[in-house]
Coordinates of C-alpha atoms in Angstrom, one line a residue:
Chain Y
M86 CA 116.6 104.8 109.9
Y87 CA 119.7 106.5 109.2
H88 CA 121.7 106.6 106.5
S89 CA 124.6 109.0 105.9
Q90 CA 127.4 109.2 103.5
R91 CA 130.9 111.3 104.5
I92 CA 130.9 113.4 100.6
L93 CA 133.6 116.4 99.1
N94 CA 131.2 118.8 97.4
S95 CA 127.7 118.2 98.6
S96 CA 124.9 120.8 97.9
S97 CA 123.1 120.6 100.7
P98 CA 123.4 122.5 103.3
A99 CA 126.1 121.4 105.8
T100 CA 125.6 119.8 108.8
E101 CA 126.7 121.6 111.6
G102 CA 130.3 120.5 113.5
G103 CA 131.4 119.7 109.9
E104 CA 135.7 121.5 109.7
G105 CA 136.0 121.2 105.2
I106 CA 134.4 118.0 104.7
V107 CA 130.7 118.1 105.2
L108 CA 128.5 115.7 106.9
D109 CA 125.9 115.2 104.0
L110 CA 123.1 113.6 106.9
W111 CA 119.3 111.9 106.3
Y112 CA 117.0 110.5 108.1
Q113 CA 115.3 107.5 105.9
E114 CA 112.1 106.9 106.5
R115 CA 111.1 103.4 104.7
H116 CA 107.2 103.3 104.7
N117 CA 107.8 99.7 103.8
D118 CA 110.3 98.1 101.4
E119 CA 108.8 100.2 98.4
I120 CA 108.3 103.4 99.4
S121 CA 110.9 106.3 101.3
L122 CA 111.0 110.2 102.4
G123 CA 114.7 111.4 103.6
L124 CA 115.2 114.1 105.2
H125 CA 118.2 116.6 105.2
V126 CA 119.5 116.4 108.6
K127 CA 121.6 118.9 110.3
K128 CA 122.0 117.5 113.6
V129 CA 120.9 114.6 115.6
L130 CA 120.2 116.5 119.1
A131 CA 118.9 113.6 121.0
T132 CA 118.2 109.5 121.5
K133 CA 116.8 107.6 124.0
Q134 CA 115.6 104.1 124.2
S135 CA 113.1 104.4 126.7
P136 CA 111.1 100.7 127.7
F137 CA 108.8 101.6 125.4
Q138 CA 111.0 102.7 122.1
R139 CA 113.5 104.6 120.7
V140 CA 112.9 108.4 120.8
D141 CA 114.6 111.0 118.5
V142 CA 115.0 114.5 118.5
M143 CA 116.6 116.4 115.2
E144 CA 117.2 119.7 113.5
T145 CA 117.2 119.7 110.2
S146 CA 117.3 122.0 107.2
G147 CA 114.0 122.4 105.9
F148 CA 111.7 120.8 108.4
G149 CA 112.6 122.7 111.5
R150 CA 112.5 120.1 114.4
I151 CA 111.1 116.7 114.5
L152 CA 110.8 113.8 116.6
T153 CA 110.8 110.2 115.9
L154 CA 109.0 106.8 117.0
D155 CA 111.5 104.2 117.4
G156 CA 112.5 105.4 113.7
L157 CA 108.9 107.1 112.3
M158 CA 107.9 110.1 111.7
M159 CA 105.7 111.7 114.4
V160 CA 106.6 115.7 115.0
T161 CA 107.8 117.8 112.5
E162 CA 108.1 121.6 113.3
R163 CA 107.6 122.1 110.0
D164 CA 103.7 120.7 108.8
E165 CA 102.7 119.5 112.9
F166 CA 99.6 122.0 112.9
V167 CA 97.3 120.3 109.9
Y168 CA 97.3 116.9 112.1
H169 CA 97.4 119.7 115.4
E170 CA 94.4 121.3 113.9
M171 CA 93.2 119.2 112.2
I172 CA 92.6 115.9 115.0
A173 CA 91.4 119.0 117.8
H174 CA 89.3 121.6 116.2
V175 CA 86.7 119.2 114.3
P176 CA 85.8 117.6 117.2
C177 CA 85.5 120.6 119.6
L178 CA 83.6 123.0 116.6
V179 CA 81.9 120.9 115.9
H180 CA 80.5 119.8 120.5
K181 CA 77.9 122.7 121.5
K182 CA 80.4 123.1 124.4
P183 CA 83.4 120.9 125.6
E184 CA 84.3 120.8 128.7
R185 CA 86.6 117.9 129.6
V186 CA 89.0 116.3 126.3
L187 CA 90.4 113.2 127.3
V188 CA 93.9 113.1 124.9
I189 CA 95.7 109.1 125.0
G190 CA 99.0 109.4 123.1
G191 CA 100.3 113.5 122.1
G192 CA 103.3 113.2 125.1
D193 CA 104.4 115.6 122.4
G194 CA 101.5 118.5 123.2
G195 CA 100.7 119.8 120.2
T196 CA 96.9 118.4 120.3
L197 CA 96.3 119.8 123.9
R198 CA 98.2 123.1 122.1
E199 CA 95.4 123.3 120.2
V200 CA 92.3 122.0 122.4
L201 CA 93.4 125.0 124.7
R202 CA 92.9 127.6 122.3
H203 CA 89.1 126.6 123.1
D204 CA 88.2 128.7 125.6
S205 CA 85.0 126.3 126.8
V206 CA 87.2 123.8 128.0
K207 CA 88.3 123.8 131.3
E208 CA 90.3 121.0 131.8
A209 CA 92.5 119.2 128.7
V210 CA 94.0 115.5 130.8
L211 CA 96.5 114.1 128.5
C212 CA 97.8 110.4 129.4
E213 CA 100.4 109.3 127.5
I214 CA 102.8 106.3 128.3
D215 CA 106.5 107.3 127.4
P216 CA 107.9 110.2 129.9
E217 CA 110.5 110.0 127.3
V218 CA 108.1 111.6 124.9
V219 CA 107.0 114.1 127.1
S220 CA 109.6 115.4 128.5
L221 CA 112.2 115.9 125.0
S222 CA 109.4 117.4 124.2
R223 CA 109.4 119.4 127.1
Q224 CA 113.2 120.4 125.7
Y225 CA 113.4 120.9 122.5
L226 CA 110.0 120.7 121.0
P227 CA 108.8 124.7 122.8
F228 CA 106.2 124.9 119.5
T229 CA 103.7 121.8 120.5
A230 CA 105.2 121.4 124.5
V231 CA 103.2 124.9 124.8
G232 CA 100.4 123.0 125.1
L233 CA 102.1 120.4 127.6
N234 CA 102.3 123.3 130.0
H235 CA 98.7 125.3 129.3
P236 CA 97.5 126.1 133.0
R237 CA 94.7 123.8 132.3
A238 CA 95.8 120.9 131.0
K239 CA 96.1 118.1 133.5
V240 CA 99.8 115.9 132.0
N241 CA 99.4 111.9 133.0
I242 CA 101.8 109.7 132.4
A243 CA 100.3 105.8 131.7
D244 CA 99.3 103.5 129.7
G245 CA 96.1 104.7 128.3
V246 CA 94.2 101.8 128.4
E247 CA 94.8 101.9 131.6
F248 CA 93.6 105.1 132.0
V249 CA 90.4 104.5 130.1
K250 CA 89.3 102.2 132.9
N251 CA 90.0 103.6 135.8
S252 CA 87.8 106.6 134.3
A253 CA 84.1 107.3 135.5
D254 CA 81.3 107.4 133.1
H255 CA 80.5 109.9 131.2
S256 CA 83.5 111.8 132.4
F257 CA 85.1 113.5 128.9
D258 CA 82.8 115.4 126.0
I259 CA 85.4 114.1 123.6
V260 CA 88.3 111.6 123.8
I261 CA 91.3 111.9 121.3
V262 CA 93.2 109.1 120.8
D263 CA 96.5 110.3 119.5
S264 CA 98.1 108.0 119.1
T265 CA 101.5 105.7 117.7
D266 CA 100.6 103.8 114.3
P267 CA 99.5 99.9 115.1
I268 CA 102.5 98.3 116.0
G269 CA 104.5 98.8 118.9
P270 CA 103.2 100.3 122.2
G271 CA 100.3 101.4 120.8
V272 CA 98.3 98.5 119.3
G273 CA 96.0 98.3 122.1
L274 CA 94.1 102.1 121.5
F275 CA 93.3 100.6 117.6
S276 CA 90.8 97.7 119.1
G277 CA 87.8 96.9 119.4
A278 CA 87.8 96.5 123.3
F279 CA 89.4 99.5 123.9
Y280 CA 86.4 101.8 122.1
K281 CA 84.1 100.1 124.3
E282 CA 85.7 101.1 127.4
V283 CA 85.8 104.7 125.1
R284 CA 82.0 105.0 125.6
R285 CA 81.8 103.8 128.0
I286 CA 83.8 107.0 129.8
L287 CA 82.4 109.2 127.3
K288 CA 78.7 111.8 127.6
P289 CA 76.5 110.5 126.1
D290 CA 76.6 113.6 123.1
G291 CA 80.9 113.0 123.8
I292 CA 82.5 113.1 120.0
V293 CA 85.3 110.5 120.2
M294 CA 88.6 111.4 117.6
A295 CA 91.1 109.1 116.8
Q296 CA 94.3 109.3 113.3
C297 CA 93.2 106.7 111.2
E298 CA 96.5 106.1 109.1
S299 CA 97.3 106.5 105.4
P300 CA 94.5 106.1 102.7
W301 CA 97.1 104.5 100.8
E302 CA 99.0 102.5 102.8
N303 CA 97.8 98.6 102.0
G304 CA 99.7 96.9 105.1
I305 CA 96.9 97.8 106.9
D306 CA 93.4 96.7 107.5
L307 CA 91.6 100.3 106.9
A308 CA 88.3 98.4 107.7
K309 CA 89.3 97.0 110.9
V310 CA 91.0 100.1 112.1
Y311 CA 87.5 102.3 110.9
G312 CA 85.1 99.6 112.6
N313 CA 86.1 99.0 115.6
L314 CA 85.4 102.8 116.4
R315 CA 81.8 101.5 115.3
E316 CA 81.5 101.0 119.4
V317 CA 80.9 104.4 120.1
G318 CA 79.0 105.1 117.4
Q319 CA 78.3 106.4 113.7
V320 CA 81.8 106.6 113.0
W321 CA 82.7 109.0 109.9
A322 CA 86.5 109.1 107.8
F323 CA 88.6 112.5 107.2
S324 CA 92.1 113.7 105.7
G325 CA 94.3 115.9 104.9
S326 CA 97.7 116.3 103.9
I327 CA 101.0 116.0 105.6
P328 CA 104.4 115.5 103.6
T329 CA 106.0 114.5 106.3
Y330 CA 103.4 111.3 107.3
P331 CA 104.0 108.5 105.0
F332 CA 102.1 109.1 101.2
G333 CA 101.7 112.6 102.3
F334 CA 98.5 111.7 103.6
W335 CA 96.7 110.9 106.6
S336 CA 93.2 110.4 107.3
W337 CA 90.8 109.8 111.1
A338 CA 87.9 109.0 112.2
F339 CA 84.8 111.1 113.9
A340 CA 82.7 108.4 115.9
S341 CA 79.5 109.7 118.0
A342 CA 76.2 107.8 119.7
T343 CA 74.8 111.3 118.7
A344 CA 76.5 113.7 116.7
H345 CA 77.1 114.8 112.7
P346 CA 80.9 115.7 112.0
Y347 CA 80.0 119.1 109.1
E348 CA 75.9 119.4 109.4
V349 CA 76.5 122.2 112.4
I350 CA 80.1 124.0 112.7
D351 CA 80.3 126.7 115.3
M352 CA 80.9 129.7 112.9
E353 CA 81.0 131.9 116.1
R354 CA 83.8 129.3 117.7
A355 CA 85.1 128.6 114.3
R356 CA 85.5 132.0 112.9
A357 CA 87.8 133.2 116.4
I358 CA 90.2 129.7 115.5
E359 CA 90.5 130.2 111.9
K360 CA 92.3 133.5 113.2
S361 CA 95.1 131.4 114.2
T362 CA 95.2 128.0 112.6
R363 CA 97.8 127.5 109.4
Y364 CA 95.0 124.5 108.0
Y365 CA 92.1 124.9 109.4
N366 CA 89.0 126.5 108.0
T367 CA 85.3 124.9 108.4
E368 CA 85.6 124.6 104.2
I369 CA 88.5 122.6 105.1
H370 CA 86.8 121.0 107.4
R371 CA 83.7 120.1 105.4
G372 CA 85.2 119.4 102.6
S373 CA 88.4 116.7 104.3
F374 CA 85.2 114.7 104.7
A375 CA 84.8 114.3 101.3
L376 CA 86.7 110.8 100.3
P377 CA 88.5 109.5 96.8
N378 CA 86.5 106.6 95.8
F379 CA 89.2 104.9 96.3
L380 CA 89.1 104.6 99.5
K381 CA 85.5 105.1 100.2
Q382 CA 86.0 101.3 98.1
R383 CA 88.1 100.4 101.9
L384 CA 85.4 102.0 104.2
K385 CA 82.0 101.0 101.9
G386 CA 80.0 99.9 105.2
V387 CA 82.3 101.2 107.7
V388 CA 82.1 104.6 107.6
S389 CA 78.9 107.1 107.1
N390 CA 80.2 108.5 104.2
A391 CA 81.9 105.7 102.0
Chain P
M112 CA 119.0 110.8 91.0
Y113 CA 119.8 107.6 91.2
H114 CA 121.1 105.1 94.0
S115 CA 122.1 102.1 94.4
Q116 CA 123.9 100.3 97.2
R117 CA 125.2 96.5 97.3
I118 CA 124.2 94.9 100.4
L119 CA 124.0 91.5 101.2
N120 CA 121.2 91.1 102.9
S121 CA 118.1 93.4 102.3
S122 CA 115.0 93.0 103.2
S123 CA 114.0 95.0 99.9
P124 CA 112.1 92.7 97.4
A125 CA 114.8 91.5 95.0
T126 CA 115.6 93.3 92.3
E127 CA 115.6 90.9 88.7
G128 CA 119.1 90.0 87.4
G129 CA 120.2 89.7 90.4
E130 CA 121.5 85.6 91.6
G131 CA 122.4 85.4 95.0
I132 CA 124.4 88.8 95.9
V133 CA 120.8 91.7 95.8
L134 CA 121.2 94.8 93.9
D135 CA 118.7 97.4 96.4
L136 CA 117.6 99.8 93.8
W137 CA 116.5 102.8 94.6
Y138 CA 115.1 105.5 92.2
Q139 CA 115.1 109.3 94.9
E140 CA 114.5 112.4 94.4
R141 CA 115.3 115.0 95.9
H142 CA 113.0 117.6 95.2
N143 CA 114.9 120.5 96.8
D144 CA 118.8 119.8 99.2
E145 CA 115.3 119.3 102.1
I146 CA 113.3 116.1 101.9
S147 CA 113.0 113.4 99.1
L148 CA 111.2 110.9 97.9
G149 CA 112.3 107.3 97.7
L150 CA 110.7 103.7 95.3
H151 CA 111.9 100.9 95.4
V152 CA 113.2 99.5 91.3
K153 CA 112.8 96.0 89.9
K154 CA 114.8 96.3 87.1
V155 CA 115.6 100.2 84.9
L156 CA 113.2 99.5 81.5
A157 CA 114.7 102.7 78.9
T158 CA 117.2 105.6 79.6
K159 CA 116.8 108.3 76.7
Q160 CA 118.4 111.9 75.9
S161 CA 116.1 113.4 73.8
P162 CA 116.9 116.8 72.5
F163 CA 114.5 118.5 74.8
Q164 CA 115.6 116.0 77.9
R165 CA 116.3 113.0 79.8
V166 CA 113.6 110.1 79.3
D167 CA 113.9 107.3 82.3
V168 CA 111.2 104.0 82.6
M169 CA 111.2 101.8 85.3
E170 CA 109.6 99.4 87.1
T171 CA 108.8 99.4 91.0
S172 CA 108.1 96.8 93.1
G173 CA 105.3 99.1 94.8
F174 CA 104.2 101.6 92.2
G175 CA 104.5 99.8 89.2
R176 CA 106.2 101.5 85.9
I177 CA 107.2 104.9 86.2
L178 CA 107.8 107.3 83.9
T179 CA 111.0 110.5 85.0
L180 CA 111.5 113.8 82.6
D181 CA 115.4 115.1 83.9
G182 CA 114.7 112.4 87.1
L183 CA 111.7 114.3 87.2
M184 CA 108.5 112.4 88.7
M185 CA 105.5 112.1 86.2
V186 CA 103.7 109.6 85.9
T187 CA 103.5 106.0 88.4
E188 CA 101.1 103.0 87.5
R189 CA 100.0 103.3 90.9
D190 CA 98.6 107.1 92.0
E191 CA 99.0 108.4 87.8
F192 CA 95.4 108.3 88.3
V193 CA 94.1 111.1 91.0
Y194 CA 95.8 114.1 88.4
H195 CA 94.4 112.4 85.2
E196 CA 91.3 112.3 86.9
M197 CA 91.2 115.5 87.8
I198 CA 92.8 117.0 85.7
A199 CA 90.3 116.1 82.5
H200 CA 86.3 115.3 84.9
V201 CA 86.3 118.7 87.4
P202 CA 86.6 121.3 83.6
C203 CA 84.3 118.4 81.4
L204 CA 81.7 118.1 84.1
V205 CA 82.2 121.6 84.2
H206 CA 81.8 122.5 80.7
K207 CA 78.1 122.3 79.5
K208 CA 79.3 120.5 76.2
P209 CA 82.5 120.1 75.9
E210 CA 83.6 118.9 72.3
R211 CA 87.0 120.2 71.7
V212 CA 89.5 119.2 73.7
L213 CA 93.5 120.6 73.0
V214 CA 95.8 119.6 75.6
I215 CA 99.5 121.0 76.1
G216 CA 102.0 118.5 77.2
G217 CA 101.2 115.5 78.5
G218 CA 102.7 112.8 76.1
D219 CA 102.7 109.7 78.8
G220 CA 98.3 109.5 77.4
G221 CA 96.6 109.6 80.8
T222 CA 95.0 113.4 80.3
L223 CA 93.6 112.3 77.0
R224 CA 92.6 108.8 78.2
E225 CA 89.9 110.8 80.7
V226 CA 88.4 113.2 78.7
L227 CA 87.9 110.4 76.2
R228 CA 85.6 109.4 78.4
H229 CA 83.5 112.2 77.5
D230 CA 81.2 111.3 75.2
S231 CA 80.2 114.6 73.5
V232 CA 83.8 115.5 72.5
K233 CA 84.5 115.1 69.2
E234 CA 88.5 116.2 69.1
A235 CA 90.6 115.8 72.2
V236 CA 94.1 117.8 70.6
L237 CA 97.1 116.6 72.6
C238 CA 100.4 118.9 71.9
E239 CA 103.9 117.7 73.1
I240 CA 106.4 118.5 72.4
D241 CA 109.2 115.6 73.0
P242 CA 108.1 112.3 70.5
E243 CA 110.5 109.7 73.1
V244 CA 107.8 110.7 75.5
V245 CA 104.7 109.6 73.2
S246 CA 107.0 107.3 71.8
L247 CA 108.1 105.4 75.3
S248 CA 104.8 105.6 76.7
R249 CA 103.0 104.2 74.0
Q250 CA 106.2 100.9 75.0
Y251 CA 105.7 100.8 77.9
L252 CA 102.6 102.8 79.8
P253 CA 100.0 101.2 78.2
F254 CA 97.6 101.8 81.0
T255 CA 98.5 106.1 80.3
A256 CA 99.1 105.0 76.2
V257 CA 96.0 103.9 75.5
G258 CA 94.6 107.5 75.6
L259 CA 96.8 108.5 72.3
N260 CA 95.5 105.9 70.7
H261 CA 92.2 106.0 70.8
P262 CA 90.5 107.0 67.2
R263 CA 89.4 110.4 68.7
A264 CA 92.8 111.3 70.5
K265 CA 94.7 113.5 68.1
V266 CA 98.2 113.4 68.7
N267 CA 100.6 116.3 67.7
I268 CA 104.0 116.5 68.6
A269 CA 104.7 120.5 68.8
D270 CA 105.9 123.7 70.7
G271 CA 103.1 123.9 73.1
V272 CA 103.3 128.0 72.4
E273 CA 104.2 127.0 68.9
F274 CA 101.3 125.5 68.4
V275 CA 98.4 127.8 70.5
K276 CA 100.4 130.6 68.4
N277 CA 98.9 128.7 65.2
S278 CA 95.7 127.2 66.8
A279 CA 92.4 129.1 65.5
D280 CA 90.8 131.6 67.3
H281 CA 87.5 129.9 69.6
S282 CA 88.8 126.8 68.7
F283 CA 88.8 125.5 71.8
D284 CA 86.1 124.1 74.9
I285 CA 88.7 123.4 77.1
V286 CA 92.2 123.6 77.3
I287 CA 94.6 121.6 79.8
V288 CA 98.1 123.0 79.9
D289 CA 99.5 119.0 81.8
S290 CA 103.0 120.8 81.9
T291 CA 106.4 119.8 84.0
D292 CA 108.0 121.8 86.0
P293 CA 108.5 125.9 85.3
I294 CA 112.1 124.7 84.2
G295 CA 113.7 122.8 81.7
P296 CA 110.7 123.3 78.5
G297 CA 107.6 123.7 80.1
V298 CA 109.1 127.0 81.4
G299 CA 107.2 129.0 79.0
L300 CA 103.6 127.8 79.3
F301 CA 103.7 129.3 82.4
S302 CA 103.7 132.5 81.4
G303 CA 101.1 135.1 81.2
A304 CA 102.1 135.8 77.4
F305 CA 101.2 132.5 76.9
Y306 CA 98.0 132.4 78.5
K307 CA 96.6 135.9 76.7
E308 CA 96.8 133.4 72.9
V309 CA 95.4 131.0 75.4
R310 CA 92.0 133.1 75.4
R311 CA 92.4 134.2 72.0
I312 CA 92.3 130.0 70.7
L313 CA 89.2 129.3 73.7
K314 CA 85.5 129.6 73.5
P315 CA 83.8 132.6 75.3
D316 CA 83.1 130.5 77.1
G317 CA 86.2 128.0 77.7
I318 CA 88.2 126.5 80.0
V319 CA 91.7 126.1 81.3
M320 CA 93.5 123.8 83.2
A321 CA 96.6 124.4 84.2
Q322 CA 98.8 121.9 87.2
C323 CA 100.5 124.5 89.3
E324 CA 102.5 122.2 91.3
S325 CA 102.4 121.6 94.6
P326 CA 100.8 123.9 97.9
W327 CA 104.4 123.0 100.2
E328 CA 106.3 123.9 97.6
N329 CA 108.6 127.4 98.9
G330 CA 111.2 127.9 95.9
I331 CA 108.3 128.7 93.7
D332 CA 106.2 131.8 93.8
L333 CA 102.6 130.1 93.4
A334 CA 101.3 133.6 93.2
K335 CA 102.8 134.3 89.9
V336 CA 102.0 130.6 88.6
Y337 CA 98.6 131.4 89.4
G338 CA 98.3 135.6 88.3
N339 CA 99.4 134.4 85.4
L340 CA 96.0 132.8 84.3
R341 CA 94.3 135.4 85.5
E342 CA 94.6 137.1 81.7
V343 CA 92.2 133.6 81.4
G344 CA 89.7 135.5 83.3
Q345 CA 89.1 134.3 86.6
V346 CA 90.9 131.5 88.4
W347 CA 90.6 129.0 91.4
A348 CA 92.8 126.5 93.0
F349 CA 92.0 122.4 93.7
S350 CA 94.7 120.1 95.2
G351 CA 94.6 116.6 95.9
S352 CA 96.4 114.0 96.7
I353 CA 99.2 112.2 95.2
P354 CA 101.6 110.2 96.9
T355 CA 104.9 110.7 94.3
Y356 CA 105.0 114.2 93.9
P357 CA 106.9 116.5 96.1
F358 CA 105.1 116.8 99.1
G359 CA 102.2 114.2 98.1
F360 CA 100.1 117.1 97.5
W361 CA 99.3 118.7 93.9
S362 CA 97.7 121.4 93.7
W363 CA 96.6 123.0 89.9
A364 CA 93.9 126.1 88.2
F365 CA 90.4 126.5 87.0
A366 CA 90.6 129.6 85.3
S367 CA 87.8 131.0 82.8
A368 CA 85.5 134.2 82.2
T369 CA 82.6 132.8 82.8
A370 CA 82.0 128.9 83.9
H371 CA 82.6 128.3 88.4
P372 CA 84.6 125.3 89.3
Y373 CA 81.8 123.7 91.2
E374 CA 78.1 125.7 91.7
V375 CA 77.0 123.8 88.9
I376 CA 78.6 120.3 88.1
D377 CA 76.6 118.2 85.9
M378 CA 75.4 115.5 87.9
E379 CA 73.7 112.6 85.3
R380 CA 77.6 112.7 83.5
A381 CA 79.1 113.2 87.2
R382 CA 77.1 109.7 88.4
A383 CA 78.2 108.0 84.6
I384 CA 82.4 108.8 85.1
E385 CA 82.3 108.5 88.9
K386 CA 81.6 104.1 87.9
S387 CA 85.1 104.1 86.8
T388 CA 87.1 106.9 88.2
R389 CA 89.4 104.8 90.9
Y390 CA 90.0 109.2 93.0
Y391 CA 87.1 112.1 91.6
N392 CA 83.5 112.0 92.5
T393 CA 81.4 115.0 92.8
E394 CA 82.3 115.7 96.5
I395 CA 85.9 115.2 96.1
H396 CA 85.2 117.8 93.0
R397 CA 83.4 120.1 95.1
G398 CA 85.9 119.8 98.2
S399 CA 89.0 120.2 96.4
F400 CA 88.1 123.5 96.2
A401 CA 88.3 124.6 100.1
L402 CA 91.3 125.5 100.2
P403 CA 93.9 125.7 103.8
N404 CA 94.6 128.6 105.8
F405 CA 98.7 128.2 104.8
L406 CA 97.7 128.1 100.8
K407 CA 94.7 130.7 100.9
Q408 CA 97.6 133.2 102.4
R409 CA 99.4 132.4 99.4
L410 CA 96.7 133.1 97.1
K411 CA 95.1 135.9 98.5
G412 CA 94.0 138.8 95.9
V413 CA 95.1 135.8 93.4
V414 CA 92.1 133.4 93.8
S415 CA 88.0 133.4 94.3
N416 CA 88.4 130.9 96.3
A417 CA 91.9 132.5 98.0

């Protein structure tokens, strides 16, 4: 996933460690054979091969520190707030009083950080399969790892599918599936069987939230990804701008047997949360459920807002 | 702006014309020294140096035909509909009865194509500075050039600033500034003096629309770009997902002395238009005026929805 090139006259910021000759180092993510994203890298900070995946941490010149898994972008310091604010505040501000929240995946801690801004949350439980992700995040990504170290956070290193199977009935108000893509270790988190189990551990008025890839991605059957969430109840899609994710545009599912995702937002709690957010506000909350026609076509009959 | 590399074992689709050895040709747009977009190129179809700029047309493997000006992405066949639908239908469906519309820039014809879906429009006048853009679009981009060839389109090759100066008072219902970036030939289309003249040629209940760069772009003073539109009246910002533009997220200004951008949308006309659109619908219309907190901060005191 790396492409490096020695050049004598670079207009790019110098990569650390060079003397005279500049190393023009770019992280290149080919989303597929057709489109790629490049970020200029100042320094590769860590590279680990865990039993699950390759984990890299880099310092970039424009996006701060970044974390990639198997060469795919997971977190950048500059734009991670969009993903983490949306996946946390949309369900937490719709739920009347979220007390127990489960985050599956999300080993960087960013989702925990946002969930724990809600005072009603007594315990935010994380279940991350790869200890290397948690450990490298603690070492290099303090801006998200702050969530891992929060007194009301409980970090488990375990397989999410197994963890859900072993959890008690009706034990969580909100379950957030903060997974990687539906390839590699994250694949089980996209199945209907998994969501059936998620419903079992969810309280009757609970909410499930899941990242659901880019609306522009034709290599994934979005209707199937969203459709599997119907095991939980009714499903809605929403979207947001994330420059460093494929196509710069991401989507999430909101699923619940009882709750509507934007008819009633707790405005008093929202006003307090909005003071700390950089993306989320209640207009964005509602507006993000407006889907472009091409996405409505892909999700017709599957999500309630298509 | 091109980066090509000879490789023996490429997983990319073959570039046309190769025999045995595959040419792995990528268009790379460095938005700045920190981030870049790459598109795999099957074939470079045309390269012209006009008196104004370098114009290139390429066939890509994932985004169809693309047009770049001075190496910067203007149009791709796959995602151009977002930009052209939003810049045309937002003002046309808010205006009670748009009859005369002026498009400044937009030599590819895409904006004309969408404006002319509105039956009330008697004449859509284009003013493009560079005949090479019009000519290459007619030759290679039939999907947008259809707008240039429409019987109610009137194509002028002229400097937009001069054209506006020479236009009569109150002669247009809608003026759409479909410009390049605020560098190069487009720079005059971003000034306050220009918008003062635009207001003069606009009818009293008229609407001005302008592309206003990416909300994520820190290299541009967005408050100034939007602020100059206040010469027209009140200003609002709205945004949308365009994967091949910098940061995958674009913004536009809606400016008017009398009209509000989403309180009243002509729903009957909208229902008809929505049948042909791939991005625009009335929920997207309203939802696109919900601005992320970081953009509100940049535009506070400048636009009415910040």
